[in-house]
XYZ file of C-alpha atoms in Angstrom:
608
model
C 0.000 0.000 0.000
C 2.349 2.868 1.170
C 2.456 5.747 -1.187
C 1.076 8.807 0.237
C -1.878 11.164 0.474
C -5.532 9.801 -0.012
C -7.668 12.615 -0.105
C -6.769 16.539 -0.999
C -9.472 19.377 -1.509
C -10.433 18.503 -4.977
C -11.339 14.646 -3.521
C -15.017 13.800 -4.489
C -17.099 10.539 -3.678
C -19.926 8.414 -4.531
C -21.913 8.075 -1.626
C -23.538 4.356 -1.494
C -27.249 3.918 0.202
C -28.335 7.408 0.877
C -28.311 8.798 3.967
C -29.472 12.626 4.798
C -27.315 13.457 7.771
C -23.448 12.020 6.951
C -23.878 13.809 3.544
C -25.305 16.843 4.992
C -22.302 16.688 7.163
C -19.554 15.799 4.612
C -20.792 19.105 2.358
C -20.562 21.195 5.741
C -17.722 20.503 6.452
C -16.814 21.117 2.509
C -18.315 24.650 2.879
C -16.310 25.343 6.752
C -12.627 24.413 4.713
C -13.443 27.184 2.365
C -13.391 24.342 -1.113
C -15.059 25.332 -4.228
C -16.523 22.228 -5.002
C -18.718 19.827 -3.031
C -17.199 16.576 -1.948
C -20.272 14.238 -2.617
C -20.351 13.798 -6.377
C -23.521 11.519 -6.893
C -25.586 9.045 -4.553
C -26.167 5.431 -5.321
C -29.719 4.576 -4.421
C -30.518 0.746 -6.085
C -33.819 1.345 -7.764
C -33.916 4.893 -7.823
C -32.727 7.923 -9.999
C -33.491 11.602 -9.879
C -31.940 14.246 -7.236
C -31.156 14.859 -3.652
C -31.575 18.610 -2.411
C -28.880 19.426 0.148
C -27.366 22.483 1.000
C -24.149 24.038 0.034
C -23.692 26.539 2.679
C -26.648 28.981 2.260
C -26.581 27.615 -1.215
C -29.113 24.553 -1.726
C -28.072 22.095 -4.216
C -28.836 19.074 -6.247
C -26.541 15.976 -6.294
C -27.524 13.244 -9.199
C -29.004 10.123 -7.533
C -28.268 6.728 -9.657
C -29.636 3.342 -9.528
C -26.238 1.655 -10.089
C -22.812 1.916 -9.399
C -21.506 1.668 -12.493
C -23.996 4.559 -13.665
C -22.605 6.581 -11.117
C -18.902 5.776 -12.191
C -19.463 6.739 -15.698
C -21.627 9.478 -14.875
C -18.944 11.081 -12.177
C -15.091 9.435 -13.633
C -13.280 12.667 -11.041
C -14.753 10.838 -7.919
C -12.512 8.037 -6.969
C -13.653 7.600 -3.747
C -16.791 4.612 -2.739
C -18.345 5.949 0.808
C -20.496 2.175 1.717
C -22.972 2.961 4.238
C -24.660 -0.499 3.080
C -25.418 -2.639 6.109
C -23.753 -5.777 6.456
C -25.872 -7.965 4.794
C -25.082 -6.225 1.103
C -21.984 -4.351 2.188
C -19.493 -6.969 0.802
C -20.898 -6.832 -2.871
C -21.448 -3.366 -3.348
C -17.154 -3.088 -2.149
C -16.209 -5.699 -4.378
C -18.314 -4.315 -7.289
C -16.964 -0.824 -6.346
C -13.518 -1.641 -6.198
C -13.809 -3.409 -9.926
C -14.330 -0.088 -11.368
C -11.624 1.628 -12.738
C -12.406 5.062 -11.268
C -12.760 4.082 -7.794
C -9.367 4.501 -5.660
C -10.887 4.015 -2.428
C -13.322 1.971 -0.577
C -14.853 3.210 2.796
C -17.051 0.360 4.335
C -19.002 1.951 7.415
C -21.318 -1.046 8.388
C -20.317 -3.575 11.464
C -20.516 -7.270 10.700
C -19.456 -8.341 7.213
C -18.459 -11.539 7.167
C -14.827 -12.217 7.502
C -14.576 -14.187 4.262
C -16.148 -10.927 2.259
C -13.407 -9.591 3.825
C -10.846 -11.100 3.093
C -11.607 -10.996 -0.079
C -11.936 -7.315 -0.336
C -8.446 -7.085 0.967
C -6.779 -9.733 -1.540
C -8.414 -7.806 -4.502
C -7.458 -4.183 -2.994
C -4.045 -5.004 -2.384
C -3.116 -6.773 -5.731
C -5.165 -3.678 -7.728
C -3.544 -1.261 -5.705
C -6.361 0.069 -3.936
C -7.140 1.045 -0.673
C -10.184 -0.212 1.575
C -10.848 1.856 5.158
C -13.132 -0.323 7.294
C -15.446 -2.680 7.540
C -16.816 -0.981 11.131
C -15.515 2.542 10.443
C -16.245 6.101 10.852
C -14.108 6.609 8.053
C -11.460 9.232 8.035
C -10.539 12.999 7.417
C -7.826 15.135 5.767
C -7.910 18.600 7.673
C -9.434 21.347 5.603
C -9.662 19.450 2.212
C -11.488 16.150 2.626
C -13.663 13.713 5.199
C -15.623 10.089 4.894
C -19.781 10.539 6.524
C -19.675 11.225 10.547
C -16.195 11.051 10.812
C -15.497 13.751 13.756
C -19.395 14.344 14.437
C -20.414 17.889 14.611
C -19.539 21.092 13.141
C -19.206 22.120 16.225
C -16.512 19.340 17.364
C -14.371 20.169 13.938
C -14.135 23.793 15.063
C -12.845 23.013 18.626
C -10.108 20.010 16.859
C -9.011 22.591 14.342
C -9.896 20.255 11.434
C -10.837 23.126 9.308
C -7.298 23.394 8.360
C -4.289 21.364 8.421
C -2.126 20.800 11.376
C 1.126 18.594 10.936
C -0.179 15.380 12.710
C -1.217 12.012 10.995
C -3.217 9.999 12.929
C -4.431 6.339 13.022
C -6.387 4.301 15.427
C -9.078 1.377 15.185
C -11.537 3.017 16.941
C -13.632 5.967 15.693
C -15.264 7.079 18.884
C -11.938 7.125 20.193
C -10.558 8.857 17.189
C -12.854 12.181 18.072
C -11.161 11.816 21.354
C -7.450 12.374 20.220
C -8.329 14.717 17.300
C -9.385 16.659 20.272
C -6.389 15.580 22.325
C -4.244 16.123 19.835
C -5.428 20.126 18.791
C -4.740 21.255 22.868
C -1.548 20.308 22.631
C -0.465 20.572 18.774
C -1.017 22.596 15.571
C -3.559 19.705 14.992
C -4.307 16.858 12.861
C -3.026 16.717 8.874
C -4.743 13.210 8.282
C -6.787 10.877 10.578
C -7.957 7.486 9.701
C -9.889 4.569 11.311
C -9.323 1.554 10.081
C -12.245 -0.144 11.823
C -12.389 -2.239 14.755
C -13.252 -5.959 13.344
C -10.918 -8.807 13.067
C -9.745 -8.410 9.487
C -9.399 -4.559 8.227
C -9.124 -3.525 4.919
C -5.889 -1.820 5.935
C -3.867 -1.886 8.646
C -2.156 0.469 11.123
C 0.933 -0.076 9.586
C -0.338 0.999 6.174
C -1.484 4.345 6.938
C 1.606 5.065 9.402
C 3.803 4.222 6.269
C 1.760 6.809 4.239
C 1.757 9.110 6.682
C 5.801 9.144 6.790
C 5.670 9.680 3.044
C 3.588 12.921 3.128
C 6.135 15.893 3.671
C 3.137 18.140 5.662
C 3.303 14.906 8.303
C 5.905 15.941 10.628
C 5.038 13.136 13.487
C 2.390 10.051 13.574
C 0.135 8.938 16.486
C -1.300 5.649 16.512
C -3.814 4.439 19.217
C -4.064 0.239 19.001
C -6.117 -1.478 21.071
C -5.723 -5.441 22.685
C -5.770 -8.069 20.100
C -4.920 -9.426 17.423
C -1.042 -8.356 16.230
C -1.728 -5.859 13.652
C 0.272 -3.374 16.023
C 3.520 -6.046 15.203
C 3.608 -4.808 11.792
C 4.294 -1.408 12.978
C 6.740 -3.177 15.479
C 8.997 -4.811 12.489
C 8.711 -1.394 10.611
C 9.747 0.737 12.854
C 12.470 -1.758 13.554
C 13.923 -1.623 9.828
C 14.240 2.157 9.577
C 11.220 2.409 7.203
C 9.837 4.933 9.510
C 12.026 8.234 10.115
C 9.234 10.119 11.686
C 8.441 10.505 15.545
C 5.995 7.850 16.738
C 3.711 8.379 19.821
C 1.835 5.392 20.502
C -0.336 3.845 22.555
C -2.411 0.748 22.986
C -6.022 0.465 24.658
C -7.082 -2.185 26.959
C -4.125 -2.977 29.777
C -6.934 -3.646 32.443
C -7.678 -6.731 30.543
C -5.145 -8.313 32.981
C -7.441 -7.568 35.722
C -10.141 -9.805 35.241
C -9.636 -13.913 35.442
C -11.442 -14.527 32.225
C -10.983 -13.688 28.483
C -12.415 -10.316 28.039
C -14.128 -9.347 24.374
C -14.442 -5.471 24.500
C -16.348 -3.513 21.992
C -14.961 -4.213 18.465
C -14.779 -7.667 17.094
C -11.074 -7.730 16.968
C -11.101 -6.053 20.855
C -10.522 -9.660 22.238
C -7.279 -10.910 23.326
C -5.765 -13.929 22.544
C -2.663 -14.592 24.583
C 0.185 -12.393 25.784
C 1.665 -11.194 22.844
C -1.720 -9.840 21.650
C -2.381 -7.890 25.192
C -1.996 -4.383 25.695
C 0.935 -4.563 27.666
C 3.170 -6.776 25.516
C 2.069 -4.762 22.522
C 3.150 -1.437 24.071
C 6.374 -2.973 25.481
C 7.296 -3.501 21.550
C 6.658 -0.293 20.491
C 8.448 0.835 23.137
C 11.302 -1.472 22.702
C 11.337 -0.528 18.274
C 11.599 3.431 18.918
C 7.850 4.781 19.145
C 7.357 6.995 21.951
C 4.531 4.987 24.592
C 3.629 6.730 27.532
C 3.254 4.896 30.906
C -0.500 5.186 30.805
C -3.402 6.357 28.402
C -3.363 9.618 31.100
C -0.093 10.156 30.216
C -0.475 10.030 26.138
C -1.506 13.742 25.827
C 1.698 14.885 27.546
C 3.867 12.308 25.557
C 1.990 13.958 22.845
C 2.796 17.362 23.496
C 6.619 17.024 24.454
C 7.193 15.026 20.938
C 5.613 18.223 19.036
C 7.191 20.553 20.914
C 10.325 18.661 20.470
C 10.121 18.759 16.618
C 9.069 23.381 17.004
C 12.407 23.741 19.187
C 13.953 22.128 16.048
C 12.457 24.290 13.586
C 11.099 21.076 12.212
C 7.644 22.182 12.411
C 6.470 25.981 11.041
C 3.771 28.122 13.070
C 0.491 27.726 11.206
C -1.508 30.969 11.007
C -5.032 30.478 12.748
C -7.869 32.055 10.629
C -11.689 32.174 11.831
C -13.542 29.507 9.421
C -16.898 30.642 8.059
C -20.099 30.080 9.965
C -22.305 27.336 8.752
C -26.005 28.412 8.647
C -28.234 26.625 11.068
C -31.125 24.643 9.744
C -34.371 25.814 9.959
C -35.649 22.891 12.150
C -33.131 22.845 14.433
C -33.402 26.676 15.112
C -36.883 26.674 15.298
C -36.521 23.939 18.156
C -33.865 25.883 19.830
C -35.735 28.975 19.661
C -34.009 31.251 17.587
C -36.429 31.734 14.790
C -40.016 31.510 13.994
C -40.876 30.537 10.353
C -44.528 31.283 9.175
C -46.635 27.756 7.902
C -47.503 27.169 4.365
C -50.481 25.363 5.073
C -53.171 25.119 7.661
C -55.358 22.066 8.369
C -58.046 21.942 10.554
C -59.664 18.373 9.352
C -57.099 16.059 10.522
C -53.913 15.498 11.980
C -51.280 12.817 11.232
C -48.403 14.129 13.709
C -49.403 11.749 16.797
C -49.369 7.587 17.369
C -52.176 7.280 14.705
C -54.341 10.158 12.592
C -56.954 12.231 14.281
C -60.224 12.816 12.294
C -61.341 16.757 13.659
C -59.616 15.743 16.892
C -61.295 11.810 16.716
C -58.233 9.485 17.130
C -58.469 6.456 14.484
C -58.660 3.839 16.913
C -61.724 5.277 18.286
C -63.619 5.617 14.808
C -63.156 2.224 14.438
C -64.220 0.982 18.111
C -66.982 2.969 17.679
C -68.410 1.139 14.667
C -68.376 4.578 12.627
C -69.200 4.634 9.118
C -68.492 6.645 6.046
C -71.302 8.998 6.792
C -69.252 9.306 10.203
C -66.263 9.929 8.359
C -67.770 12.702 6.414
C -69.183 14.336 9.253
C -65.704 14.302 11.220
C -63.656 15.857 7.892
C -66.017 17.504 6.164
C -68.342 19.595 9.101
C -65.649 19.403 11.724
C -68.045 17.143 13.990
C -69.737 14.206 14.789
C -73.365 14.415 13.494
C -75.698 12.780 15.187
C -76.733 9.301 13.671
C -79.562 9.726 11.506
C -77.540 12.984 9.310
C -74.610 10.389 8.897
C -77.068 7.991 7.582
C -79.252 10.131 5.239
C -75.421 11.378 4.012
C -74.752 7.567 3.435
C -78.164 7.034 1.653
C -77.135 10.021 -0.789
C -74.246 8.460 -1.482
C -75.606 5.088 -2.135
C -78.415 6.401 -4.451
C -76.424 8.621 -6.316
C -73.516 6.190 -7.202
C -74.582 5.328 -10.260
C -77.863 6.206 -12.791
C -76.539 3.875 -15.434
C -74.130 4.273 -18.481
C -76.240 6.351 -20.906
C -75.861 10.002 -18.322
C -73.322 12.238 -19.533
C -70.538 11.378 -16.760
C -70.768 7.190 -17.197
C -70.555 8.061 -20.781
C -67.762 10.390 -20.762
C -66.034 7.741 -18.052
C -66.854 4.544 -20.570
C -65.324 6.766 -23.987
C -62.573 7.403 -22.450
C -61.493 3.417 -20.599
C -62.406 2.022 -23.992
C -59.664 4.602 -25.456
C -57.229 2.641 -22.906
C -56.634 5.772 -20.532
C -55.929 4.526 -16.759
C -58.530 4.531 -14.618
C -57.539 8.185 -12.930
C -57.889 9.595 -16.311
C -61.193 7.312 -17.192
C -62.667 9.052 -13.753
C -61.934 12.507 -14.168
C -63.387 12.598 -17.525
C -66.628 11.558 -16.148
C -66.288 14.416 -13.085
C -65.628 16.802 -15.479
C -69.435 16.825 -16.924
C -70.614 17.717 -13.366
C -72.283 21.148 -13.289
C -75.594 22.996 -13.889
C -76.751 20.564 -15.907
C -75.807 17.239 -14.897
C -75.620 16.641 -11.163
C -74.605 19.845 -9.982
C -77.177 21.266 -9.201
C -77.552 20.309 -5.673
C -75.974 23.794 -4.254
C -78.119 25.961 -6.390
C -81.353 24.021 -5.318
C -80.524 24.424 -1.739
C -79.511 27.869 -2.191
C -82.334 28.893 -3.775
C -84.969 26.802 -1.939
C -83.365 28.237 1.185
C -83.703 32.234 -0.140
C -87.298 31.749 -1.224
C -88.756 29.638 2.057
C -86.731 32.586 3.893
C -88.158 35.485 2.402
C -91.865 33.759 2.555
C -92.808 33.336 -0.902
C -95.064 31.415 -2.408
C -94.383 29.012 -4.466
C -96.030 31.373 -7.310
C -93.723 33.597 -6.220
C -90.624 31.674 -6.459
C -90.907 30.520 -9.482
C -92.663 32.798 -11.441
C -89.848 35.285 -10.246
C -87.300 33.143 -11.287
C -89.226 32.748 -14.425
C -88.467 36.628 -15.118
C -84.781 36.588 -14.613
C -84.831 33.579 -16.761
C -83.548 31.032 -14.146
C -84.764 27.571 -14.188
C -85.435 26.449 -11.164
C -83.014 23.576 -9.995
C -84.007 20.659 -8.452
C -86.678 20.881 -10.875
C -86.895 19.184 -14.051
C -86.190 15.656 -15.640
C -85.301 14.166 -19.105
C -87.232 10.584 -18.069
C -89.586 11.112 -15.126
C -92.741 12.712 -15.434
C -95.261 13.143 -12.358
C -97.150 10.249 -12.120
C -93.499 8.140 -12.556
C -91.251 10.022 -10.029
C -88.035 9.212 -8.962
C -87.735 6.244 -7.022
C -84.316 7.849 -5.352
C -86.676 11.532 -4.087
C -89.226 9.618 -2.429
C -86.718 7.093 -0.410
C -85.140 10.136 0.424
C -88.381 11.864 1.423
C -89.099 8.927 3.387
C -86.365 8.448 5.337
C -86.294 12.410 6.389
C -89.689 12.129 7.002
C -89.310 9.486 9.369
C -86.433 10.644 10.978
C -85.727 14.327 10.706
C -86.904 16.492 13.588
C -88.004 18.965 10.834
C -88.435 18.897 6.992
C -89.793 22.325 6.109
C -87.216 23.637 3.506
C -88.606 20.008 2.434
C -91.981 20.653 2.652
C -91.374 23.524 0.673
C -89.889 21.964 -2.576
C -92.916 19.962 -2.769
C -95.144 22.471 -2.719
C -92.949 24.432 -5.367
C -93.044 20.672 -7.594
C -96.714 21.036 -6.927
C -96.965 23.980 -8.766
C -94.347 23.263 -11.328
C -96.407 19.743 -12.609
C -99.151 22.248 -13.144
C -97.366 23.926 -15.681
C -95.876 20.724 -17.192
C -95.675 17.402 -16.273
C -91.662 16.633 -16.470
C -91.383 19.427 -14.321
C -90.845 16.707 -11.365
C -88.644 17.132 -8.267
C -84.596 15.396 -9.539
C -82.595 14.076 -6.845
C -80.597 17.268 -6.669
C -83.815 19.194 -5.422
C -84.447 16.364 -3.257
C -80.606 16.189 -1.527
C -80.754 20.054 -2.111
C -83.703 21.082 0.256
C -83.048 17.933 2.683
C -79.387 19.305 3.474
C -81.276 22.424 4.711
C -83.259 20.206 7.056
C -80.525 18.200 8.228
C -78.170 21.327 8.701
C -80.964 23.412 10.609
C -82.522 20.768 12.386
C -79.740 19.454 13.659
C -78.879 22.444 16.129
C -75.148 21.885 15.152
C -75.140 24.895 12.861
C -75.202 28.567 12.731
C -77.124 30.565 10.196
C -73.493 31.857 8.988
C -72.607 28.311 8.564
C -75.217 27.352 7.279
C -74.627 29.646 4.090
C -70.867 29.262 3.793
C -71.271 25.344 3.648
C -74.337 26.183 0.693
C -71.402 28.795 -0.739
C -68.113 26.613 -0.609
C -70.067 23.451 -2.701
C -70.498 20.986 0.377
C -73.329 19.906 -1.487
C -72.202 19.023 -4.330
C -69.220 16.873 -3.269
C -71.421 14.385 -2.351
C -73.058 14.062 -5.868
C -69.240 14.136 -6.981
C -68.111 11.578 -3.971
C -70.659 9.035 -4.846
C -70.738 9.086 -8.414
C -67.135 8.429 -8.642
C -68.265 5.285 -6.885
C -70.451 4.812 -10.330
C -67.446 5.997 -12.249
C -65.064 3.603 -11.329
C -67.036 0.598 -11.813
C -67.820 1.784 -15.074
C -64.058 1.749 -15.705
C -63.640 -0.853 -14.525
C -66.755 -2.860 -16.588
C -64.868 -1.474 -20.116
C -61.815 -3.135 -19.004
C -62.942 -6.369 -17.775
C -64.909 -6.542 -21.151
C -62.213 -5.520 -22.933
C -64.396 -3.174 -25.117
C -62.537 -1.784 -28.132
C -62.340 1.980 -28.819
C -65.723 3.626 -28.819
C -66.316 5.170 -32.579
C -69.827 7.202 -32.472
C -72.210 6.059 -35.520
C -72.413 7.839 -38.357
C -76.521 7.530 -38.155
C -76.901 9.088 -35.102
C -75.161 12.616 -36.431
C -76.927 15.513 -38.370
C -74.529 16.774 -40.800
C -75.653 19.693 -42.026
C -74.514 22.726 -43.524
């Protein structure tokens, strides 16, 4: 492995499995070193394509999203380093497929657990294509003011206080990454702070060893001493041992390895990483720090005792003239996200929306306040449903059934109305069955089941004002307004509508009052006088009912009463259950597999 620096400020990655806050974090830090360009080229999502909006700074930006590596390697041939937060079960393949492509240098594998064959695998292939793999069971790593893998150092605020916004003149490798936030930390109170820091990951078999990155590090002239924390197993540290031994090392090395109270307990201890377990003497703490010792590095007599060993080996190399002041500068201030400074306090941010129907913040979604759970316990129905979302209460039982009687009689008045025809046209012209249903809506107005508002609106003004029925509609006559709710194609007074009287029925039987009722009868009285298809539709019917239901109830005020007539309550019923109509008339085509509907020839005037 050897050779020399991994990342620099130009370095940009392919981030594998996408996650929101390690990329956030990586372009942060990006925007706190001052670079120009972000270090996240593209994300690898398998299965999905498009964008990711992130911010830049203040700036918000969009960074490609690919279903496949080797998209993203074509698509991005600068970015030659793999970021894997894959979890262990997939981890493996994505690193061996990664490393196979010719662009990618470097392999970061975050995730804990990959099987030790995948492993060693991974390694084998690395080291004979002369590439490098960090991990598995890392934070990754970080070049000061130029470069850094995901979460590696944590916050913004952490970076700032270790002085990783810039360069210091200290490489630094351990196996741990919690404890690698530790010494960056350690290592800026008492030095001009880190140049490079790398975890190598804390399972059996890493993808590179301590040894490999302390030979890199003494091949980058910025690196002026190393620091290497080890930890209790396995002999990885004896690599470092023989190297230091043969002179390939000519830079100061303070080191230090974790886990010397192992000797205190009788049993074989297995601390936190996989490869934290020790398997005789010469893999214990002790024995491992007695040959660093013993081959030149500088090992303290405790882990208390590493910052000071730390600080007298810099200080060593200043007094020298070794190591050159670095001039401090105040990094740019990241701007806070909105959420978090809302939470904290800081700001208050206007909504963009306000809903008063329902609310889907809690355990389970609240109808008008009604938890979900409850609805259901309760035995509630649609009609209860509409009452809760539409009127902002529940109605008492006899309005949520005459709502659910609307609904079923007005579902569906066969194919030949305007909307089933519209709705059957279009399914046989193989739209989808959104498309099939909105054509169908779309002949809802004055003339074809919309007239439900008007009739109650009207019905409501003339019962109001105390005019006859003479009145009404001879006045309405004059301004040459038909009266709706009045009026059919097919019926004819002695063959009403079936639908009007069950609904007349029901009311009748149940409603505490049906006077704006009462009313349109007496108005279809007079209108059958004049002609005889001048009959009461089932928009008059659900029309002047609604007024019943709304002012009988006692739930209403007169204001709402005439905003719910205004806004087109009414009407969404009509609309709500003939969709029900609409749909099965979609699918019917369909399931017959009609072919495209061609209108007859003999059923068009032509004329000039």
């Amino acid at each position: 492995m050897a050779t020399g620096q991994l990342f620099s400020r130009t370095t940009q990655a392919l981030f594998y499995n996408y996650k929101q806050l390690p990329i956030q974090r990586m372009l942060d830090f990006d925007f706190l070193c001052g670079r120009e360009t972000p270090s996240v080229a593209g994300i690898i999502n398998p299965g999905a394509e498009g964008f990711q909006k992130l911010f830049f700074g203040q700036e918000e930006i969009a960074i490609p999203v690919h279903s496949t590596i080797e998209a993203a390697c074509a698509a991005h041939p600068t970015a030659d380093v793999f970021i894997n937060f894959a979890s262990y079960r997939s981890a493996a393949a994505s690193s061996n497929l990664a490393l196979k492509q010719p662009t990618i240098r470097v392999v970061a594998i975050i995730a804990e657990g990959v099987p030790e064959a995948d492993t060693k695998e991974l390694i084998a292939y690395a080291r004979a294509n002369n590439k490098v793999v960090i991990g598995p069971a890392t934070v990754g790593g970080i070049q000061a003011g130029a470069f850094k893998i995901g979460d590696t150092a944590g916050t913004i605020d952490n970076i700032i206080q270790c002085k990783l916004y810039r360069p210091g003149s200290v490489g630094f490798v351990s196996k741990s990454g919690g404890m690698s936030n530790e010494l960056y930390n350690t290592i800026a109170r008492v030095t001009d702070g880190i140049y490079e820091g790398i975890a190598i990951g804390g399972d059996v078999f890493p993808g590179s060893t301590l040894s490999d990155h302390v030979l890199r590090f003494n091949n980058i002239p910025q690196v002026k001493m190393i620091v290497v924390l080890g930890e209790l197993g396995g002999r990885d540290e004896y690599s470092l041992v023989e190297a230091l031994k043969a002179g390939k090392i000519n830079k100061p090395v303070c080191a230090w390895v974790s886990g010397t109270c192992a000797r205190l307990f009788k049993s074989e201890v297995q601390f936190g990483h996989a490869g934290a377990k020790s398997g005789g003497e010469m893999e214990s703490a002790q024995a491992k720090n007695q040959a660093l010792g013993d081959a030149g590095a500088v090992v303290p007599t405790s882990y208390e005792a590493f910052e000071t060993s730390i600080k007298e080996t810099f200080q060593k190399l200043a007094e020298e003239g070794k190591i050159s002041p670095i001039k401090e500068f105040t990094p740019p201030q990241i701007p806070e996200d909105l959420n978090s400074a809302i939470k904290s306090g800081k700001v208050r941010a206007p909504t963009h929306i306000i809903s008063t129907i329902s609310d889907d913040r809690g355990e389970e979604p609240c109808y008008a306040g009604v938890p979900m759970s409850t609805i259901i316990e309760k035995g509630m129905g649609v009609g209860d449903v509409i009452s809760l979302l539409w009127f902002k209460r529940s109605l008492p039982r006899y309005c949520t059934q005459f709502i659910e009687i609307c609904i079923m009689l007005c579902a569906d008045h066969g194919p030949c109305v305007s909307g089933a025809h519209n709705t059957i046209v279009t399914a046989r012209a193989g739209k989808d069955l959104v498309s099939s249903l909105v054509s169908g809506l779309l002949t809802i107005g004055p003339r074809f089941g919309g007239a439900i508002d008007d009739a109650a609106r009207y019905f409501k003004d003339a019962y109001d004002r105390k005019l006859s029925p003479y009145e009404f509609v001879e006045s309405m006559k004059k301004k040459g307004i038909r009266v709706p709710g009045i009026g059919h194609r097919i019926k004819r007074g002695d063959n009403k509508d079936k639908r009007v009287e069950l609904l007349q029925l029901f009311a009748r039987t149940n409603f505490p009052s049906t006077k704006y009722m009462e009313y349109a009868v007496e108005v279809e009285t007079y209108t059958l006088s004049k002609a005889n298809n001048l009959v009461m539709n089932v928009d008059g019917a659900i029309g002047s009912l609604f007024l019943d239901l709304l002012a009988g109830s006692g739930m209403f005020t007169k204001q709402e009463i005439d905003e719910i007539i205004s806004i087109g309550y009414l009407n969404g019923l009509f609309v709500l259950a003939r969709s029900i109509g609409l749909i099965g008339h979609t699918f019917d085509q369909k399931r017959l597999k009609q072919p495209l509907y061609r209108h007859p020839w003999e059923d068009v005037l032509y004329t000039k």
